[in-house]
PDB file of C-alpha atoms in Angstrom:
ATOM      1  CA  UNK K   1      -0.406   0.162   0.112  1.00  0.00           C
ATOM      2  CA  UNK K   2       2.020   3.330  -0.891  1.00  0.00           C
ATOM      3  CA  UNK K   3       1.899   5.995   1.770  1.00  0.00           C
ATOM      4  CA  UNK K   4       3.383   9.686   1.634  1.00  0.00           C
ATOM      5  CA  UNK K   5       5.656  10.120   4.861  1.00  0.00           C
ATOM      6  CA  UNK K   6       7.769  11.573   6.668  1.00  0.00           C
ATOM      7  CA  UNK K   7      11.075  10.882   7.822  1.00  0.00           C
ATOM      8  CA  UNK K   8      12.064  13.561   9.809  1.00  0.00           C
ATOM      9  CA  UNK K   9      10.852  17.269  10.675  1.00  0.00           C
ATOM     10  CA  UNK K  10      11.785  19.838   8.278  1.00  0.00           C
ATOM     11  CA  UNK K  11      11.101  21.616   4.214  1.00  0.00           C
ATOM     12  CA  UNK K  12       8.430  18.741   1.638  1.00  0.00           C
ATOM     13  CA  UNK K  13      11.468  18.283  -0.808  1.00  0.00           C
ATOM     14  CA  UNK K  14      13.855  17.290   2.140  1.00  0.00           C
ATOM     15  CA  UNK K  15      11.590  14.365   4.280  1.00  0.00           C
ATOM     16  CA  UNK K  16       8.582  13.497   2.415  1.00  0.00           C
ATOM     17  CA  UNK K  17       8.763  10.648   0.954  1.00  0.00           C
ATOM     18  CA  UNK K  18       6.117   8.301  -0.255  1.00  0.00           C
ATOM     19  CA  UNK K  19       6.990   4.310   1.802  1.00  0.00           C
ATOM     20  CA  UNK K  20       4.410   1.216   1.453  1.00  0.00           C
ATOM     21  CA  UNK K  21       2.912  -0.298   4.454  1.00  0.00           C
ATOM     22  CA  UNK K  22       1.570  -3.068   5.432  1.00  0.00           C
ATOM     23  CA  UNK K  23      -2.053  -2.874   5.403  1.00  0.00           C
ATOM     24  CA  UNK K  24      -4.040  -2.671   8.922  1.00  0.00           C
ATOM     25  CA  UNK K  25      -7.172  -4.936  10.561  1.00  0.00           C
ATOM     26  CA  UNK K  26      -9.600  -3.611  11.111  1.00  0.00           C
ATOM     27  CA  UNK K  27     -11.605  -4.549  14.724  1.00  0.00           C
ATOM     28  CA  UNK K  28     -14.509  -4.238  15.656  1.00  0.00           C
ATOM     29  CA  UNK K  29     -15.133  -1.000  15.748  1.00  0.00           C
ATOM     30  CA  UNK K  30     -13.635   0.417  12.866  1.00  0.00           C
ATOM     31  CA  UNK K  31     -13.932   0.076   8.796  1.00  0.00           C
ATOM     32  CA  UNK K  32     -11.356   0.568   5.969  1.00  0.00           C
ATOM     33  CA  UNK K  33     -11.768   2.718   3.077  1.00  0.00           C
ATOM     34  CA  UNK K  34      -9.698   3.044  -0.191  1.00  0.00           C
ATOM     35  CA  UNK K  35      -9.211   5.999  -0.314  1.00  0.00           C
ATOM     36  CA  UNK K  36     -10.422   8.535  -3.460  1.00  0.00           C
ATOM     37  CA  UNK K  37      -8.888  11.745  -1.793  1.00  0.00           C
ATOM     38  CA  UNK K  38      -6.976  13.019   0.651  1.00  0.00           C
ATOM     39  CA  UNK K  39      -6.938  17.011   1.237  1.00  0.00           C
ATOM     40  CA  UNK K  40      -3.845  19.077   2.647  1.00  0.00           C
ATOM     41  CA  UNK K  41      -4.151  21.774   5.568  1.00  0.00           C
ATOM     42  CA  UNK K  42      -2.136  24.105   7.271  1.00  0.00           C
ATOM     43  CA  UNK K  43      -1.518  21.830  10.073  1.00  0.00           C
ATOM     44  CA  UNK K  44       0.151  19.245   8.252  1.00  0.00           C
ATOM     45  CA  UNK K  45       2.856  21.660   8.087  1.00  0.00           C
ATOM     46  CA  UNK K  46       2.514  22.639  10.614  1.00  0.00           C
ATOM     47  CA  UNK K  47       3.616  19.518  12.143  1.00  0.00           C
ATOM     48  CA  UNK K  48       6.296  18.651   9.559  1.00  0.00           C
ATOM     49  CA  UNK K  49       7.966  21.715  10.406  1.00  0.00           C
ATOM     50  CA  UNK K  50       8.475  20.400  13.449  1.00  0.00           C
ATOM     51  CA  UNK K  51       6.165  23.500  15.320  1.00  0.00           C
ATOM     52  CA  UNK K  52       4.331  20.812  18.015  1.00  0.00           C
ATOM     53  CA  UNK K  53       6.891  18.506  18.544  1.00  0.00           C
ATOM     54  CA  UNK K  54       7.094  20.418  22.247  1.00  0.00           C
ATOM     55  CA  UNK K  55       3.211  18.797  22.729  1.00  0.00           C
ATOM     56  CA  UNK K  56       3.152  16.033  20.676  1.00  0.00           C
ATOM     57  CA  UNK K  57       4.799  13.804  20.091  1.00  0.00           C
ATOM     58  CA  UNK K  58       5.485  11.378  16.812  1.00  0.00           C
ATOM     59  CA  UNK K  59       7.249   8.352  15.306  1.00  0.00           C
ATOM     60  CA  UNK K  60       9.211   8.636  11.865  1.00  0.00           C
ATOM     61  CA  UNK K  61       8.354   7.798   9.754  1.00  0.00           C
ATOM     62  CA  UNK K  62       4.700   9.239   9.814  1.00  0.00           C
ATOM     63  CA  UNK K  63       2.365   9.458   7.886  1.00  0.00           C
ATOM     64  CA  UNK K  64       0.448  13.194   8.546  1.00  0.00           C
ATOM     65  CA  UNK K  65      -3.344  13.880   7.188  1.00  0.00           C
ATOM     66  CA  UNK K  66      -6.434  13.880   8.468  1.00  0.00           C
ATOM     67  CA  UNK K  67      -9.023  14.497   5.947  1.00  0.00           C
ATOM     68  CA  UNK K  68     -10.727  12.083   3.127  1.00  0.00           C
ATOM     69  CA  UNK K  69     -13.214  10.653   1.145  1.00  0.00           C
ATOM     70  CA  UNK K  70     -13.556   7.231   0.272  1.00  0.00           C
ATOM     71  CA  UNK K  71     -15.160   4.066  -0.734  1.00  0.00           C
ATOM     72  CA  UNK K  72     -15.397   1.161   2.384  1.00  0.00           C
ATOM     73  CA  UNK K  73     -13.812  -1.892   1.902  1.00  0.00           C
ATOM     74  CA  UNK K  74     -14.105  -3.629   5.234  1.00  0.00           C
ATOM     75  CA  UNK K  75     -16.117  -3.109   8.076  1.00  0.00           C
ATOM     76  CA  UNK K  76     -16.163  -4.222  12.329  1.00  0.00           C
ATOM     77  CA  UNK K  77     -18.913  -6.305  13.382  1.00  0.00           C
ATOM     78  CA  UNK K  78     -19.491  -3.607  16.002  1.00  0.00           C
ATOM     79  CA  UNK K  79     -19.807  -0.449  13.388  1.00  0.00           C
ATOM     80  CA  UNK K  80     -23.661  -0.139  11.645  1.00  0.00           C
ATOM     81  CA  UNK K  81     -24.031   3.493   9.731  1.00  0.00           C
ATOM     82  CA  UNK K  82     -21.470   2.477   7.116  1.00  0.00           C
ATOM     83  CA  UNK K  83     -21.201  -1.338   5.029  1.00  0.00           C
ATOM     84  CA  UNK K  84     -18.857  -2.509   2.299  1.00  0.00           C
ATOM     85  CA  UNK K  85     -19.379  -0.031  -0.830  1.00  0.00           C
ATOM     86  CA  UNK K  86     -20.525   2.877   0.747  1.00  0.00           C
ATOM     87  CA  UNK K  87     -19.454   6.097  -0.365  1.00  0.00           C
ATOM     88  CA  UNK K  88     -17.389   8.295   2.941  1.00  0.00           C
ATOM     89  CA  UNK K  89     -16.135  10.822   4.246  1.00  0.00           C
ATOM     90  CA  UNK K  90     -12.898  10.204   7.213  1.00  0.00           C
ATOM     91  CA  UNK K  91     -12.002  12.115   9.773  1.00  0.00           C
ATOM     92  CA  UNK K  92      -8.830  10.873  10.504  1.00  0.00           C
ATOM     93  CA  UNK K  93      -6.085  11.031  13.030  1.00  0.00           C
ATOM     94  CA  UNK K  94      -3.379  10.760  11.277  1.00  0.00           C
ATOM     95  CA  UNK K  95      -3.208   8.705   7.721  1.00  0.00           C
ATOM     96  CA  UNK K  96      -5.586  10.092   5.336  1.00  0.00           C
ATOM     97  CA  UNK K  97      -1.289  10.393   3.169  1.00  0.00           C
ATOM     98  CA  UNK K  98      -2.570   7.305   1.460  1.00  0.00           C
ATOM     99  CA  UNK K  99      -4.532   4.392  -1.401  1.00  0.00           C
ATOM    100  CA  UNK K 100      -6.001   3.492   2.660  1.00  0.00           C
ATOM    101  CA  UNK K 101      -7.172   4.229   6.352  1.00  0.00           C
ATOM    102  CA  UNK K 102      -8.426   2.275   8.826  1.00  0.00           C
ATOM    103  CA  UNK K 103     -10.062   4.621  11.232  1.00  0.00           C
ATOM    104  CA  UNK K 104     -12.475   4.387  13.566  1.00  0.00           C
ATOM    105  CA  UNK K 105     -16.148   3.725  12.589  1.00  0.00           C
ATOM    106  CA  UNK K 106     -17.277   7.104  14.737  1.00  0.00           C
ATOM    107  CA  UNK K 107     -15.424   8.593  12.584  1.00  0.00           C
ATOM    108  CA  UNK K 108     -16.694   8.516   9.085  1.00  0.00           C
ATOM    109  CA  UNK K 109     -19.359   9.446   8.015  1.00  0.00           C
ATOM    110  CA  UNK K 110     -21.615   8.028   4.353  1.00  0.00           C
ATOM    111  CA  UNK K 111     -20.707  11.459   1.976  1.00  0.00           C
ATOM    112  CA  UNK K 112     -24.026  13.215   0.756  1.00  0.00           C
ATOM    113  CA  UNK K 113     -24.261  12.514  -2.827  1.00  0.00           C
ATOM    114  CA  UNK K 114     -23.881  16.353  -3.320  1.00  0.00           C
ATOM    115  CA  UNK K 115     -20.527  16.770  -2.418  1.00  0.00           C
ATOM    116  CA  UNK K 116     -17.675  16.590  -5.069  1.00  0.00           C
ATOM    117  CA  UNK K 117     -14.495  14.188  -4.023  1.00  0.00           C
ATOM    118  CA  UNK K 118     -12.544  16.572  -3.759  1.00  0.00           C
ATOM    119  CA  UNK K 119     -14.950  18.553  -1.878  1.00  0.00           C
ATOM    120  CA  UNK K 120     -15.753  15.228   0.334  1.00  0.00           C
ATOM    121  CA  UNK K 121     -12.343  15.599   0.979  1.00  0.00           C
ATOM    122  CA  UNK K 122     -11.514  19.363   1.350  1.00  0.00           C
ATOM    123  CA  UNK K 123     -14.151  20.169   3.838  1.00  0.00           C
ATOM    124  CA  UNK K 124     -13.558  18.391   6.777  1.00  0.00           C
ATOM    125  CA  UNK K 125     -11.657  19.956   8.572  1.00  0.00           C
ATOM    126  CA  UNK K 126     -12.550  22.894   7.948  1.00  0.00           C
ATOM    127  CA  UNK K 127     -15.923  22.169   8.583  1.00  0.00           C
ATOM    128  CA  UNK K 128     -15.183  20.403  11.715  1.00  0.00           C
ATOM    129  CA  UNK K 129     -14.117  23.859  13.037  1.00  0.00           C
ATOM    130  CA  UNK K 130     -17.183  25.836  11.636  1.00  0.00           C
ATOM    131  CA  UNK K 131     -19.329  24.045  13.423  1.00  0.00           C
ATOM    132  CA  UNK K 132     -17.770  23.572  16.353  1.00  0.00           C
ATOM    133  CA  UNK K 133     -17.120  27.515  17.034  1.00  0.00           C
ATOM    134  CA  UNK K 134     -20.932  28.374  16.248  1.00  0.00           C
ATOM    135  CA  UNK K 135     -23.253  25.237  18.095  1.00  0.00           C
ATOM    136  CA  UNK K 136     -20.645  24.258  20.593  1.00  0.00           C
ATOM    137  CA  UNK K 137     -17.423  27.000  21.803  1.00  0.00           C
ATOM    138  CA  UNK K 138     -20.422  29.782  21.375  1.00  0.00           C
ATOM    139  CA  UNK K 139     -23.624  28.262  21.595  1.00  0.00           C
ATOM    140  CA  UNK K 140     -26.228  31.074  22.601  1.00  0.00           C
ATOM    141  CA  UNK K 141     -24.016  34.040  23.928  1.00  0.00           C
ATOM    142  CA  UNK K 142     -22.837  34.477  19.546  1.00  0.00           C
ATOM    143  CA  UNK K 143     -25.824  37.196  19.600  1.00  0.00           C
ATOM    144  CA  UNK K 144     -26.911  38.685  15.925  1.00  0.00           C
ATOM    145  CA  UNK K 145     -24.332  39.985  14.930  1.00  0.00           C
ATOM    146  CA  UNK K 146     -21.277  38.466  13.177  1.00  0.00           C
ATOM    147  CA  UNK K 147     -17.823  39.006  12.500  1.00  0.00           C
ATOM    148  CA  UNK K 148     -15.531  36.860  10.146  1.00  0.00           C
ATOM    149  CA  UNK K 149     -12.057  38.275   9.311  1.00  0.00           C
ATOM    150  CA  UNK K 150      -9.531  35.770   6.642  1.00  0.00           C
ATOM    151  CA  UNK K 151     -14.207  34.673   4.529  1.00  0.00           C
ATOM    152  CA  UNK K 152     -12.827  33.409   2.072  1.00  0.00           C
ATOM    153  CA  UNK K 153     -10.484  31.380   3.301  1.00  0.00           C
ATOM    154  CA  UNK K 154     -12.122  26.850   4.113  1.00  0.00           C
ATOM    155  CA  UNK K 155     -12.732  28.381   7.449  1.00  0.00           C
ATOM    156  CA  UNK K 156     -14.045  32.061   6.655  1.00  0.00           C
ATOM    157  CA  UNK K 157     -16.276  31.028   3.475  1.00  0.00           C
ATOM    158  CA  UNK K 158     -17.928  28.068   5.411  1.00  0.00           C
ATOM    159  CA  UNK K 159     -18.778  30.720   9.135  1.00  0.00           C
ATOM    160  CA  UNK K 160     -20.451  32.062   6.706  1.00  0.00           C
ATOM    161  CA  UNK K 161     -22.793  29.912   4.779  1.00  0.00           C
ATOM    162  CA  UNK K 162     -22.879  28.362   8.456  1.00  0.00           C
ATOM    163  CA  UNK K 163     -24.255  31.470  10.222  1.00  0.00           C
ATOM    164  CA  UNK K 164     -26.493  32.917   7.901  1.00  0.00           C
ATOM    165  CA  UNK K 165     -28.452  29.070   7.520  1.00  0.00           C
ATOM    166  CA  UNK K 166     -28.396  30.290  11.426  1.00  0.00           C
ATOM    167  CA  UNK K 167     -29.305  33.852  10.284  1.00  0.00           C
ATOM    168  CA  UNK K 168     -27.216  36.124  11.544  1.00  0.00           C
ATOM    169  CA  UNK K 169     -26.265  39.245  10.674  1.00  0.00           C
ATOM    170  CA  UNK K 170     -22.639  38.503   9.311  1.00  0.00           C
ATOM    171  CA  UNK K 171     -19.831  41.223   8.244  1.00  0.00           C
ATOM    172  CA  UNK K 172     -17.084  40.257   6.751  1.00  0.00           C
ATOM    173  CA  UNK K 173     -13.265  40.953   5.857  1.00  0.00           C
ATOM    174  CA  UNK K 174     -11.595  39.533   2.799  1.00  0.00           C
ATOM    175  CA  UNK K 175      -9.001  40.253   0.041  1.00  0.00           C
ATOM    176  CA  UNK K 176     -10.541  42.323  -2.414  1.00  0.00           C
ATOM    177  CA  UNK K 177     -10.327  40.019  -5.312  1.00  0.00           C
ATOM    178  CA  UNK K 178     -11.719  37.459  -3.115  1.00  0.00           C
ATOM    179  CA  UNK K 179     -15.281  40.347  -2.243  1.00  0.00           C
ATOM    180  CA  UNK K 180     -17.674  38.740  -4.925  1.00  0.00           C
ATOM    181  CA  UNK K 181     -16.856  34.668  -4.252  1.00  0.00           C
ATOM    182  CA  UNK K 182     -17.404  36.277  -0.599  1.00  0.00           C
ATOM    183  CA  UNK K 183     -20.450  37.244  -0.486  1.00  0.00           C
ATOM    184  CA  UNK K 184     -22.437  34.930  -3.243  1.00  0.00           C
ATOM    185  CA  UNK K 185     -21.698  32.880   0.239  1.00  0.00           C
ATOM    186  CA  UNK K 186     -24.049  35.882   1.455  1.00  0.00           C
ATOM    187  CA  UNK K 187     -22.142  38.012   4.013  1.00  0.00           C
ATOM    188  CA  UNK K 188     -24.429  41.349   4.307  1.00  0.00           C
ATOM    189  CA  UNK K 189     -21.693  43.788   4.853  1.00  0.00           C
ATOM    190  CA  UNK K 190     -18.037  43.464   3.401  1.00  0.00           C
ATOM    191  CA  UNK K 191     -14.566  45.357   3.775  1.00  0.00           C
ATOM    192  CA  UNK K 192     -10.994  44.438   1.821  1.00  0.00           C
ATOM    193  CA  UNK K 193      -8.568  44.941   4.021  1.00  0.00           C
ATOM    194  CA  UNK K 194      -6.546  45.571   0.923  1.00  0.00           C
ATOM    195  CA  UNK K 195      -8.508  48.732   0.556  1.00  0.00           C
ATOM    196  CA  UNK K 196     -10.274  49.641   3.656  1.00  0.00           C
ATOM    197  CA  UNK K 197      -9.116  49.013   7.659  1.00  0.00           C
ATOM    198  CA  UNK K 198     -12.213  46.718   8.291  1.00  0.00           C
ATOM    199  CA  UNK K 199     -11.442  48.226  12.510  1.00  0.00           C
ATOM    200  CA  UNK K 200     -12.793  51.363  11.369  1.00  0.00           C
ATOM    201  CA  UNK K 201     -15.257  50.495   8.759  1.00  0.00           C
ATOM    202  CA  UNK K 202     -17.482  47.888  11.145  1.00  0.00           C
ATOM    203  CA  UNK K 203     -16.145  50.038  14.447  1.00  0.00           C
ATOM    204  CA  UNK K 204     -18.501  48.186  17.606  1.00  0.00           C
ATOM    205  CA  UNK K 205     -20.878  46.540  15.417  1.00  0.00           C
ATOM    206  CA  UNK K 206     -20.036  42.433  15.963  1.00  0.00           C
ATOM    207  CA  UNK K 207     -21.519  40.464  18.480  1.00  0.00           C
ATOM    208  CA  UNK K 208     -18.959  38.059  17.871  1.00  0.00           C
ATOM    209  CA  UNK K 209     -15.530  38.328  16.018  1.00  0.00           C
ATOM    210  CA  UNK K 210     -14.140  35.798  14.544  1.00  0.00           C
ATOM    211  CA  UNK K 211     -10.606  35.383  13.325  1.00  0.00           C
ATOM    212  CA  UNK K 212     -10.171  32.351  10.993  1.00  0.00           C
ATOM    213  CA  UNK K 213      -6.865  34.510   8.741  1.00  0.00           C
ATOM    214  CA  UNK K 214      -2.795  33.283  10.132  1.00  0.00           C
ATOM    215  CA  UNK K 215      -2.984  36.133  13.111  1.00  0.00           C
ATOM    216  CA  UNK K 216      -1.843  39.236  12.824  1.00  0.00           C
ATOM    217  CA  UNK K 217      -3.182  42.791  11.740  1.00  0.00           C
ATOM    218  CA  UNK K 218      -6.474  41.447  11.463  1.00  0.00           C
ATOM    219  CA  UNK K 219      -6.563  40.050  16.142  1.00  0.00           C
ATOM    220  CA  UNK K 220      -6.471  44.869  16.732  1.00  0.00           C
ATOM    221  CA  UNK K 221      -9.494  45.333  13.559  1.00  0.00           C
ATOM    222  CA  UNK K 222     -11.687  42.307  14.876  1.00  0.00           C
ATOM    223  CA  UNK K 223     -11.169  44.498  18.772  1.00  0.00           C
ATOM    224  CA  UNK K 224     -11.910  47.765  17.487  1.00  0.00           C
ATOM    225  CA  UNK K 225     -14.676  45.561  15.748  1.00  0.00           C
ATOM    226  CA  UNK K 226     -16.071  43.332  18.192  1.00  0.00           C
ATOM    227  CA  UNK K 227     -18.823  45.589  20.983  1.00  0.00           C
ATOM    228  CA  UNK K 228     -18.185  46.633  24.642  1.00  0.00           C
ATOM    229  CA  UNK K 229     -18.306  42.491  26.674  1.00  0.00           C
ATOM    230  CA  UNK K 230     -18.326  40.796  23.223  1.00  0.00           C
ATOM    231  CA  UNK K 231     -16.924  37.751  22.409  1.00  0.00           C
ATOM    232  CA  UNK K 232     -14.076  37.507  20.332  1.00  0.00           C
ATOM    233  CA  UNK K 233     -12.850  34.087  18.378  1.00  0.00           C
ATOM    234  CA  UNK K 234      -9.445  33.253  16.952  1.00  0.00           C
ATOM    235  CA  UNK K 235      -8.010  30.515  15.218  1.00  0.00           C
ATOM    236  CA  UNK K 236      -4.556  31.396  15.799  1.00  0.00           C
ATOM    237  CA  UNK K 237      -2.951  33.550  18.455  1.00  0.00           C
ATOM    238  CA  UNK K 238      -5.199  35.429  20.796  1.00  0.00           C
ATOM    239  CA  UNK K 239      -4.218  39.562  19.838  1.00  0.00           C
ATOM    240  CA  UNK K 240      -1.578  41.071  22.863  1.00  0.00           C
ATOM    241  CA  UNK K 241      -3.633  44.280  22.685  1.00  0.00           C
ATOM    242  CA  UNK K 242      -7.030  43.535  24.212  1.00  0.00           C
ATOM    243  CA  UNK K 243      -7.195  46.984  24.780  1.00  0.00           C
ATOM    244  CA  UNK K 244     -12.054  46.558  24.908  1.00  0.00           C
ATOM    245  CA  UNK K 245     -13.057  44.102  27.149  1.00  0.00           C
ATOM    246  CA  UNK K 246     -14.933  41.048  26.597  1.00  0.00           C
ATOM    247  CA  UNK K 247     -14.593  36.823  26.303  1.00  0.00           C
ATOM    248  CA  UNK K 248     -11.039  35.976  24.199  1.00  0.00           C
ATOM    249  CA  UNK K 249     -11.780  32.598  22.937  1.00  0.00           C
ATOM    250  CA  UNK K 250      -8.363  30.807  21.902  1.00  0.00           C
ATOM    251  CA  UNK K 251     -10.732  27.230  19.533  1.00  0.00           C
ATOM    252  CA  UNK K 252      -9.203  24.368  18.986  1.00  0.00           C
ATOM    253  CA  UNK K 253     -10.156  20.397  18.651  1.00  0.00           C
ATOM    254  CA  UNK K 254     -10.811  19.120  21.664  1.00  0.00           C
ATOM    255  CA  UNK K 255     -12.621  15.595  23.243  1.00  0.00           C
ATOM    256  CA  UNK K 256     -15.932  16.322  24.098  1.00  0.00           C
ATOM    257  CA  UNK K 257     -16.638  17.259  20.942  1.00  0.00           C
ATOM    258  CA  UNK K 258     -18.456  14.388  18.366  1.00  0.00           C
ATOM    259  CA  UNK K 259     -16.197  14.615  15.591  1.00  0.00           C
ATOM    260  CA  UNK K 260     -19.457  11.619  14.346  1.00  0.00           C
ATOM    261  CA  UNK K 261     -22.169  14.366  15.503  1.00  0.00           C
ATOM    262  CA  UNK K 262     -20.086  17.589  12.686  1.00  0.00           C
ATOM    263  CA  UNK K 263     -20.405  15.560   9.946  1.00  0.00           C
ATOM    264  CA  UNK K 264     -23.966  14.347  10.106  1.00  0.00           C
ATOM    265  CA  UNK K 265     -24.361  17.836  10.509  1.00  0.00           C
ATOM    266  CA  UNK K 266     -22.607  18.617   7.269  1.00  0.00           C
ATOM    267  CA  UNK K 267     -24.198  15.707   5.649  1.00  0.00           C
ATOM    268  CA  UNK K 268     -27.608  17.282   6.458  1.00  0.00           C
ATOM    269  CA  UNK K 269     -26.457  21.077   4.931  1.00  0.00           C
ATOM    270  CA  UNK K 270     -23.969  19.490   2.230  1.00  0.00           C
ATOM    271  CA  UNK K 271     -25.988  20.182  -1.431  1.00  0.00           C
ATOM    272  CA  UNK K 272     -26.422  23.864   0.622  1.00  0.00           C
ATOM    273  CA  UNK K 273     -22.790  24.939   0.747  1.00  0.00           C
ATOM    274  CA  UNK K 274     -20.183  25.431  -1.038  1.00  0.00           C
ATOM    275  CA  UNK K 275     -16.011  24.299  -0.745  1.00  0.00           C
ATOM    276  CA  UNK K 276     -13.051  27.152  -3.047  1.00  0.00           C
ATOM    277  CA  UNK K 277     -11.010  23.985  -4.408  1.00  0.00           C
ATOM    278  CA  UNK K 278      -7.569  25.167  -5.325  1.00  0.00           C
ATOM    279  CA  UNK K 279      -6.662  22.635  -6.814  1.00  0.00           C
ATOM    280  CA  UNK K 280      -7.020  19.576  -7.739  1.00  0.00           C
ATOM    281  CA  UNK K 281      -3.526  17.030  -8.323  1.00  0.00           C
ATOM    282  CA  UNK K 282      -2.394  13.393  -9.229  1.00  0.00           C
ATOM    283  CA  UNK K 283      -2.018  10.868  -5.860  1.00  0.00           C
ATOM    284  CA  UNK K 284       1.934  11.606  -6.304  1.00  0.00           C
ATOM    285  CA  UNK K 285       5.048  12.105  -3.942  1.00  0.00           C
ATOM    286  CA  UNK K 286       5.508  15.630  -6.326  1.00  0.00           C
ATOM    287  CA  UNK K 287       2.312  15.896  -5.663  1.00  0.00           C
ATOM    288  CA  UNK K 288       2.155  16.631  -2.015  1.00  0.00           C
ATOM    289  CA  UNK K 289       5.126  17.558  -1.973  1.00  0.00           C
ATOM    290  CA  UNK K 290       4.472  20.438  -4.012  1.00  0.00           C
ATOM    291  CA  UNK K 291       0.792  20.681  -2.327  1.00  0.00           C
ATOM    292  CA  UNK K 292       3.501  22.155   1.306  1.00  0.00           C
ATOM    293  CA  UNK K 293       5.753  24.382  -0.582  1.00  0.00           C
ATOM    294  CA  UNK K 294       2.503  26.094  -1.754  1.00  0.00           C
ATOM    295  CA  UNK K 295       0.785  26.804   2.135  1.00  0.00           C
ATOM    296  CA  UNK K 296       4.251  27.900   3.180  1.00  0.00           C
ATOM    297  CA  UNK K 297       3.261  30.917   1.013  1.00  0.00           C
ATOM    298  CA  UNK K 298       0.490  32.660   0.273  1.00  0.00           C
ATOM    299  CA  UNK K 299      -1.866  30.093  -2.219  1.00  0.00           C
ATOM    300  CA  UNK K 300      -4.968  31.863  -3.659  1.00  0.00           C
ATOM    301  CA  UNK K 301      -8.409  30.575  -1.399  1.00  0.00           C
ATOM    302  CA  UNK K 302      -9.130  27.239  -2.171  1.00  0.00           C
ATOM    303  CA  UNK K 303      -8.206  23.882  -1.081  1.00  0.00           C
ATOM    304  CA  UNK K 304      -5.821  22.191  -2.760  1.00  0.00           C
ATOM    305  CA  UNK K 305      -6.820  18.386  -3.304  1.00  0.00           C
ATOM    306  CA  UNK K 306      -5.031  14.815  -3.989  1.00  0.00           C
ATOM    307  CA  UNK K 307      -6.811  12.519  -6.150  1.00  0.00           C
ATOM    308  CA  UNK K 308      -6.852   8.854  -7.408  1.00  0.00           C
ATOM    309  CA  UNK K 309      -7.691   8.653 -10.926  1.00  0.00           C
TER     310      UNK K 309
END
């Protein structure tokens, strides 16, 4: 079985390798999936660079990847919601960079027909973040007006759509080149961060601000946009200058969040949710290296997907 793995921490071209691995056995609670597509995520890049080494130990060679989609080829006796032959979405602890994955049944759901292979694979982590942030981290405290910074990215674009489905007023910022995309997703008002100061445009207007950018100056603008006593949620670093009274929350994965719950919720809205795909690349080591290098820079909006023919 072909898989793409890390042999060490370092640059993509130096440490990403192709390996042949033995198939893992499937116990009663797990499912084997022949993968058709998998996504490359910023987290994969950070892990490969060694940014996680202080709190996450990995054994080399280590196969990256949390998000994938494919066809079930084997099902454990205790798993009843999927069967052999089903097209499914997978959220694995690791290991989706390859031809197959064995994952817990609770991390696998049927793929809706409305989702292409590449969108299904690309949707997983961004949707889990979107759903759990809005539904569990914030819940009823979110308020009516929500600001989404980085609204053209995978998480940001899903946040705009999910919040609009809940009847929220959505303010959004992204680069000018992505204005039409974000507006089509349903944003009520838009500010291009490369043409105007969103902090001034939307000053004191949002009950909740969600910073879905890579951090930096967006945090300062977000504090300006948040109403006094509101919520500021960061997917990366919280702003250093918390000059306004409010709830400052850093979002991250939690064992309290159910993948099965969130992915099932995705299947219920799949025909109404859009995700931009930047590139679909062939199933090769060169593609994986290219994808990592692309994410290290300033890529255009959209997910990078590796897909088998």
